PDB file of N, CA and C in Angstrom:
ATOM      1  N   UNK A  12     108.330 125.016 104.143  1.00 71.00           N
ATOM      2  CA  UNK A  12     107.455 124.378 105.106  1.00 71.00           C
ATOM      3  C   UNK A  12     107.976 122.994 105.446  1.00 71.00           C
ATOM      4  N   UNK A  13     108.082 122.345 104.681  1.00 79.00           N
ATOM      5  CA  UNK A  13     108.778 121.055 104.597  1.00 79.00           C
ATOM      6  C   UNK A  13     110.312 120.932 105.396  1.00 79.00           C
ATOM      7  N   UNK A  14     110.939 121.887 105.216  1.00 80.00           N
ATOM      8  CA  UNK A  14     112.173 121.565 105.631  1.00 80.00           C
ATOM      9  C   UNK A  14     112.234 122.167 107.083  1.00 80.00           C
ATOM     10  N   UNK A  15     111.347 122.937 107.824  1.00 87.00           N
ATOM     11  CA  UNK A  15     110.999 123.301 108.946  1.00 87.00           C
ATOM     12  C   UNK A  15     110.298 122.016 109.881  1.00 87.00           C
ATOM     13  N   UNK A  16     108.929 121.219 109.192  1.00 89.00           N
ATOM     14  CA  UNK A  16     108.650 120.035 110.166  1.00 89.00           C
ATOM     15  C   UNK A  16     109.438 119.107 110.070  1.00 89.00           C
ATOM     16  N   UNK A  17     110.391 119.113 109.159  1.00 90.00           N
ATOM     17  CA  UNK A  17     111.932 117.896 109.086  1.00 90.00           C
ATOM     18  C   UNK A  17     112.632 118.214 109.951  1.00 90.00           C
ATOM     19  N   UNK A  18     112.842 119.366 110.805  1.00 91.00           N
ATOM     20  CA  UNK A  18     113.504 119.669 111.650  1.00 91.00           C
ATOM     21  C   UNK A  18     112.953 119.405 113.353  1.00 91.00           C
ATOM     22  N   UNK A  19     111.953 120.075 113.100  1.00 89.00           N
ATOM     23  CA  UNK A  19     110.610 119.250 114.450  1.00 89.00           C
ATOM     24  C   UNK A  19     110.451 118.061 114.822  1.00 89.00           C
ATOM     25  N   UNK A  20     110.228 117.037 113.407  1.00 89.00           N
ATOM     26  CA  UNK A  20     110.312 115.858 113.255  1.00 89.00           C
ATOM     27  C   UNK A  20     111.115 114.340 113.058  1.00 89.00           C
ATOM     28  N   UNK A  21     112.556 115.219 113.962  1.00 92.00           N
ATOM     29  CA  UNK A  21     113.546 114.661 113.599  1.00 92.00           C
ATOM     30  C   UNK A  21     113.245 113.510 114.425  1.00 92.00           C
ATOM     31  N   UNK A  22     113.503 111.794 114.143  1.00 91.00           N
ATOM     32  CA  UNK A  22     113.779 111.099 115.101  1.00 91.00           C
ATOM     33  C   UNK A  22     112.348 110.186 114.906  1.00 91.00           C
ATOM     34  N   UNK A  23     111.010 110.999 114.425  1.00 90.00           N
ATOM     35  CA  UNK A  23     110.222 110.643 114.101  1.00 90.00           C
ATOM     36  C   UNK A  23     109.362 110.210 113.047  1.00 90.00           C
ATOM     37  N   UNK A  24     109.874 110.952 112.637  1.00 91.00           N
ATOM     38  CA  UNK A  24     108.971 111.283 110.906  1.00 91.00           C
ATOM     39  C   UNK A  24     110.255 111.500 109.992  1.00 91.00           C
ATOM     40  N   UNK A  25     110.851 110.454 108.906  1.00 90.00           N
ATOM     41  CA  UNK A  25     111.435 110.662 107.892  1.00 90.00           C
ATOM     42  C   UNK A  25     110.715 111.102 106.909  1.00 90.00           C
ATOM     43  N   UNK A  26     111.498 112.215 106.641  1.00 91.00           N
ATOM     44  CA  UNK A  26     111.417 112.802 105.334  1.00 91.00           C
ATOM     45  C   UNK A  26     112.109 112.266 104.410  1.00 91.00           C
ATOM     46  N   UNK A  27     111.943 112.234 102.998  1.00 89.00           N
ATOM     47  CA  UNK A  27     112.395 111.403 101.634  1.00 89.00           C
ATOM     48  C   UNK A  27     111.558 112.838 100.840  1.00 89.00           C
ATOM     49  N   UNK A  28     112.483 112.900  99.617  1.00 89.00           N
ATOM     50  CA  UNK A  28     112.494 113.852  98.956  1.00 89.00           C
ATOM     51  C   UNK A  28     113.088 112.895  97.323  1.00 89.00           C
ATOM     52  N   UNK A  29     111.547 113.195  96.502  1.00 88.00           N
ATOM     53  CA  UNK A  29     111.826 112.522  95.237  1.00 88.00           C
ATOM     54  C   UNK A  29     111.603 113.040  94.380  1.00 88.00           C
ATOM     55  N   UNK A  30     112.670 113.897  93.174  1.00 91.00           N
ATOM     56  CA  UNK A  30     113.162 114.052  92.103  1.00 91.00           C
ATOM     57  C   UNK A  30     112.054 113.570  91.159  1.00 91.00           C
ATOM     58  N   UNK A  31     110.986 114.514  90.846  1.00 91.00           N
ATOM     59  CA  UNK A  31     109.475 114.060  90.137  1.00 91.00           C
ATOM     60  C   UNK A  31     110.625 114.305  88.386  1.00 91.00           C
ATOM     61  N   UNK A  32     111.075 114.645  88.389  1.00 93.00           N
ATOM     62  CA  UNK A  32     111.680 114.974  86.440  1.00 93.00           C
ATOM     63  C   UNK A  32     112.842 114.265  86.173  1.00 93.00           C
ATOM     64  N   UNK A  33     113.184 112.719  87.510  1.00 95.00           N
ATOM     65  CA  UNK A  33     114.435 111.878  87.279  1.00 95.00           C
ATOM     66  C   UNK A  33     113.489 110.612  86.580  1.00 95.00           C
ATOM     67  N   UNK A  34     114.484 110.550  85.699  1.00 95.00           N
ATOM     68  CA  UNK A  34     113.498 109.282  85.004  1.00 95.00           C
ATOM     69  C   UNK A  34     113.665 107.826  85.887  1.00 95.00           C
ATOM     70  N   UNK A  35     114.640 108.116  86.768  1.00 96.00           N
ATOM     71  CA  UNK A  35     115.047 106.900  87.468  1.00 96.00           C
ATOM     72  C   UNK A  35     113.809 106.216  88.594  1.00 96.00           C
ATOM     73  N   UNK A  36     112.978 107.594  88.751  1.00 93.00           N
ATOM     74  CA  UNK A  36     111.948 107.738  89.798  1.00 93.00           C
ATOM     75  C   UNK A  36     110.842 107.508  89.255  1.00 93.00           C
ATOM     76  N   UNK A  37     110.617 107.000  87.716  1.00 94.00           N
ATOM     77  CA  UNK A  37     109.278 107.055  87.435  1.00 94.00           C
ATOM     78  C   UNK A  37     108.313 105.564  87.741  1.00 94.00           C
ATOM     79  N   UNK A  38     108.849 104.233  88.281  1.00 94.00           N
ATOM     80  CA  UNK A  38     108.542 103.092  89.014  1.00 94.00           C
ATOM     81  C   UNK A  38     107.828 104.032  90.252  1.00 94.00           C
ATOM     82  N   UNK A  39     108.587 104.193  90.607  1.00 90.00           N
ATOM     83  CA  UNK A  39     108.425 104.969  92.110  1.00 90.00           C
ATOM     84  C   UNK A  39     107.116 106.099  91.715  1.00 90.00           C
ATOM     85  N   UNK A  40     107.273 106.823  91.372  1.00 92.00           N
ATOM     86  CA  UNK A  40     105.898 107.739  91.040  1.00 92.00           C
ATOM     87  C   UNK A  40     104.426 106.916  90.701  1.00 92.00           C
ATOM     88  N   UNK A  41     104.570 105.849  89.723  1.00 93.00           N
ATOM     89  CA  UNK A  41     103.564 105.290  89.332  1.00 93.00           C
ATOM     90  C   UNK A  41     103.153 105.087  90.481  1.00 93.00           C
ATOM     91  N   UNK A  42     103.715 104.013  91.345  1.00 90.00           N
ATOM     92  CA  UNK A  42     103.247 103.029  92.562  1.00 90.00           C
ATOM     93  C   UNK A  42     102.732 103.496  93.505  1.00 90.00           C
ATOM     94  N   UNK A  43     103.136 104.959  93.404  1.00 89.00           N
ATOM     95  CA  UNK A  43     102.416 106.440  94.358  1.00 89.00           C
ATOM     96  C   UNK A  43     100.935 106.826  93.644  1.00 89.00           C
ATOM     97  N   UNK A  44     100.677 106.191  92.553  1.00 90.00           N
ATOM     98  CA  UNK A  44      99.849 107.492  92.001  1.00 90.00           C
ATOM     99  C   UNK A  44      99.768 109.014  91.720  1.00 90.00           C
ATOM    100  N   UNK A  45     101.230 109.266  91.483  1.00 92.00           N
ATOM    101  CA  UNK A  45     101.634 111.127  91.480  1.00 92.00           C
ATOM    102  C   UNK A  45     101.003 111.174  90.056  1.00 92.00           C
ATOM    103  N   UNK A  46     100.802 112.183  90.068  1.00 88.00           N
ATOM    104  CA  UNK A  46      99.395 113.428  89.509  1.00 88.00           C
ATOM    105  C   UNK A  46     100.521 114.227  89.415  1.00 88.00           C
ATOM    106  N   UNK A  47     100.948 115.239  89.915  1.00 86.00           N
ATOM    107  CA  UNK A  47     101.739 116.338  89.717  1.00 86.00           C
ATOM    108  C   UNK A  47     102.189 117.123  90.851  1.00 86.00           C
ATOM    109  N   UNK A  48     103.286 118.023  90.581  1.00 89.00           N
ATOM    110  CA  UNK A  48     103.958 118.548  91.496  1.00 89.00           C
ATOM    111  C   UNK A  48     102.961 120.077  91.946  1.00 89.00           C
ATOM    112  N   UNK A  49     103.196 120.121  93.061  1.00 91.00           N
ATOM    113  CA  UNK A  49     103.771 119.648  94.455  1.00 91.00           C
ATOM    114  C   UNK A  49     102.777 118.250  94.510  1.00 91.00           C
ATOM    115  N   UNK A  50     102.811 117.482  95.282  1.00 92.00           N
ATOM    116  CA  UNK A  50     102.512 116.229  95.954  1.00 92.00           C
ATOM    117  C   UNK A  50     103.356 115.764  97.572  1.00 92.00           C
ATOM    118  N   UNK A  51     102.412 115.539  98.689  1.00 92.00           N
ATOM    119  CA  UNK A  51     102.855 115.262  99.729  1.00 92.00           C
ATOM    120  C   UNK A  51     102.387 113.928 100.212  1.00 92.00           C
ATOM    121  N   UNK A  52     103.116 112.997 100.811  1.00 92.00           N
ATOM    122  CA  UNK A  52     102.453 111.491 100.961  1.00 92.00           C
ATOM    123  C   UNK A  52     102.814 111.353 102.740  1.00 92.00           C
ATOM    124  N   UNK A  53     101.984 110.933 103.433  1.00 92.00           N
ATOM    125  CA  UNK A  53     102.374 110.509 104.919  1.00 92.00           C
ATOM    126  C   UNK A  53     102.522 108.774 104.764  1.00 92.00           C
ATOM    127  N   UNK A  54     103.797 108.095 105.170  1.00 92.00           N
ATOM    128  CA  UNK A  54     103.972 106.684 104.604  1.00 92.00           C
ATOM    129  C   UNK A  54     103.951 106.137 106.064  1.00 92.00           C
ATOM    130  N   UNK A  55     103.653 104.739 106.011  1.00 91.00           N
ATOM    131  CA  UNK A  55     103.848 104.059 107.407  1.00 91.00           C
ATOM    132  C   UNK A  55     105.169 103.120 107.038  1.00 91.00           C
ATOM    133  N   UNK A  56     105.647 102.717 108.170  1.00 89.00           N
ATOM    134  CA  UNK A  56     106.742 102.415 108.382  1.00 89.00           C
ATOM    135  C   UNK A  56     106.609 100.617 107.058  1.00 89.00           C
ATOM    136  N   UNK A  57     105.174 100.293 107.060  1.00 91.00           N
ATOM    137  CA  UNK A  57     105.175  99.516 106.298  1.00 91.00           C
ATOM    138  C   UNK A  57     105.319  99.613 104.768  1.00 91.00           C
ATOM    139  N   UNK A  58     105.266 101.216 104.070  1.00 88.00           N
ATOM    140  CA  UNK A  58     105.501 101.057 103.286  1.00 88.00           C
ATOM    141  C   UNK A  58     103.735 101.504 102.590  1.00 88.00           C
ATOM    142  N   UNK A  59     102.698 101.699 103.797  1.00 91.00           N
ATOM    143  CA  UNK A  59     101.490 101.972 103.185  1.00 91.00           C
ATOM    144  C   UNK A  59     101.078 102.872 103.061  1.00 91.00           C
ATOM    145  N   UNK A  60     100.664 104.398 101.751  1.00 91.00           N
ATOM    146  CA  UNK A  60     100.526 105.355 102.171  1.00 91.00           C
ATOM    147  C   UNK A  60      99.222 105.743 102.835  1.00 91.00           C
ATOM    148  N   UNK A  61      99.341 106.300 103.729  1.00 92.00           N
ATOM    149  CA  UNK A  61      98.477 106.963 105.086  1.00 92.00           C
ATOM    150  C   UNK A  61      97.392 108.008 104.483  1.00 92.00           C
ATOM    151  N   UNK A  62      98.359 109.201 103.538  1.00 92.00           N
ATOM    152  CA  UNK A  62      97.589 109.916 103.577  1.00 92.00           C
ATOM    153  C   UNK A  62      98.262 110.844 102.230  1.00 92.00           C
ATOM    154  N   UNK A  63      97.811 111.653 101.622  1.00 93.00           N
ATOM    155  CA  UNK A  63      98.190 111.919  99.917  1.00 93.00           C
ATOM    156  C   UNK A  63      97.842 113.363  99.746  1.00 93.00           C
ATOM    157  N   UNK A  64      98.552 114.346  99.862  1.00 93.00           N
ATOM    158  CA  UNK A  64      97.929 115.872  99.246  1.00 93.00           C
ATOM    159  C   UNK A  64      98.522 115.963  98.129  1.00 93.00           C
ATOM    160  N   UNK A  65      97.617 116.447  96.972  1.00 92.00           N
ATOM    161  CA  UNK A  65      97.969 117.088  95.695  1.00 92.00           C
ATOM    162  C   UNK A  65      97.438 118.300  95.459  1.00 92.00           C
ATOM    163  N   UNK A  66      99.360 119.148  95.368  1.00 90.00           N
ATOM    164  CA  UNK A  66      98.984 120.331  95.276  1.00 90.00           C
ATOM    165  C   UNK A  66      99.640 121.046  97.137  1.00 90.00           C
ATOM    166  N   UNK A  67      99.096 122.130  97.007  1.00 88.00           N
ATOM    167  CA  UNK A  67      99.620 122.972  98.512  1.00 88.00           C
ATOM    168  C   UNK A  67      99.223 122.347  99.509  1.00 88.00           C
ATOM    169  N   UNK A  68      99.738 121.900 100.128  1.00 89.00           N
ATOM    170  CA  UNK A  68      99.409 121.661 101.986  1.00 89.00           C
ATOM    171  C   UNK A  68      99.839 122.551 103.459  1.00 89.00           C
ATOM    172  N   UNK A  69      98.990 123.073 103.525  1.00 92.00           N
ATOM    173  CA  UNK A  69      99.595 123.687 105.131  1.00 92.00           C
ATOM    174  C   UNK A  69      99.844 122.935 106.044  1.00 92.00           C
ATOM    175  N   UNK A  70     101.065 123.723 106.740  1.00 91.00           N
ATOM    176  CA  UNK A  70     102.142 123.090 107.906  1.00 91.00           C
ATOM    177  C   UNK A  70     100.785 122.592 108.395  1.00 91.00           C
ATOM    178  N   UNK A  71      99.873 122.937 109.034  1.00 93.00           N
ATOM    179  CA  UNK A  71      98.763 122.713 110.233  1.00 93.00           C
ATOM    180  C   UNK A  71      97.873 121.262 110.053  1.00 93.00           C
ATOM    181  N   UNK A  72      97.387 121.429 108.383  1.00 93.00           N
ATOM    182  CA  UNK A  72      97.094 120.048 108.104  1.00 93.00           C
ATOM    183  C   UNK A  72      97.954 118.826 108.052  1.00 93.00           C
ATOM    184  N   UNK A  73      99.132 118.979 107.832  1.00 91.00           N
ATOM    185  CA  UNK A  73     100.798 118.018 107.393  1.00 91.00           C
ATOM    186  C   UNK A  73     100.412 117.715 108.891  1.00 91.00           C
ATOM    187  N   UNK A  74     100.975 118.675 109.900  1.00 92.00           N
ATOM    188  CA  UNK A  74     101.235 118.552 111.327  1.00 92.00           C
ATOM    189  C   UNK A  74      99.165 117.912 112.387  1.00 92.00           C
ATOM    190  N   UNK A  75      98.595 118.153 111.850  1.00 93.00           N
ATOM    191  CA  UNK A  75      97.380 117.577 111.899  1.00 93.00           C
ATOM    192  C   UNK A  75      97.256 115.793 111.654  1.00 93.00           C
ATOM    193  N   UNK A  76      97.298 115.456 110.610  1.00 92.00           N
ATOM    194  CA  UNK A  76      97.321 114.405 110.173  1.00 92.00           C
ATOM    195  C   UNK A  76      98.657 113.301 111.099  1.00 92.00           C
ATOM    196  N   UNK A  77      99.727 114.293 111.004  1.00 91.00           N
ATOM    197  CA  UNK A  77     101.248 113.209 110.997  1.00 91.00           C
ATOM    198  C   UNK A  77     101.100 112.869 112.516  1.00 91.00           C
ATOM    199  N   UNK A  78     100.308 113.971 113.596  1.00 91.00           N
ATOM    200  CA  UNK A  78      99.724 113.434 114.946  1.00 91.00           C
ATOM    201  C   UNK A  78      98.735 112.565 115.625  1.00 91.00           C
ATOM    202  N   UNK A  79      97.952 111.965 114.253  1.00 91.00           N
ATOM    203  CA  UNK A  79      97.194 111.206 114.217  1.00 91.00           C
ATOM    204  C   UNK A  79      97.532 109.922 114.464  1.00 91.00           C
ATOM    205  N   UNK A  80      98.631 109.618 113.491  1.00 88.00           N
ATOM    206  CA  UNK A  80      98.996 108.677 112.989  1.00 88.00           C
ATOM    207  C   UNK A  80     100.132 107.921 113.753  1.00 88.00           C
ATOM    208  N   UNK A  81     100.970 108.877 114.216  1.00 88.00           N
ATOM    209  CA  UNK A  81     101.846 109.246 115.350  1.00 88.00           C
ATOM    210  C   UNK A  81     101.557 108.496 116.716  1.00 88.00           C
ATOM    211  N   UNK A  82     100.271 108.933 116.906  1.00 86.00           N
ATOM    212  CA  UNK A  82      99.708 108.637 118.339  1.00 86.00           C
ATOM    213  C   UNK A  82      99.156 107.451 118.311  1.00 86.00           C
ATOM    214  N   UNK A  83      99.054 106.601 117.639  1.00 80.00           N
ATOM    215  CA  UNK A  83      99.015 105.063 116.989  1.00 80.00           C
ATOM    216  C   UNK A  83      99.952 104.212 118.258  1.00 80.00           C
TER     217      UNK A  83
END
């Protein structure tokens, strides 16, 4: 699912993909609040997260939300 709206979303929406079992990433996880895998975050360009699923997300809600935010 993910690697399909990365393709839609090219130009618009970066995707970042983080290694939840690298210990190098665990700063980075805290500062997220990750809970557990799967986990999906919508980030603003500032760095603020938007919006947080834990657990499964459908394309429709991902693509729901990221048009919201988008249209800003």
């Amino acid at each position: 699912m993910v690697h399909g709206l990365e393709a839609k979303y090219f130009g618009k929406i970066k995707f970042t993909y983080l290694d939840a079992d690298d210990p190098s990433t665990r700063d980075f996880q805290r500062a997220l609040g990750f809970v557990y895998q799967p986990e999906f975050y919508l980030v603003d360009a500032n760095g603020a997260v938007l919006m947080k699923w834990v657990g499964y997300v459908t394309e429709e809600d991902f693509e729901a939300a990221s048009a919201r935010y988008l249209a800003r």
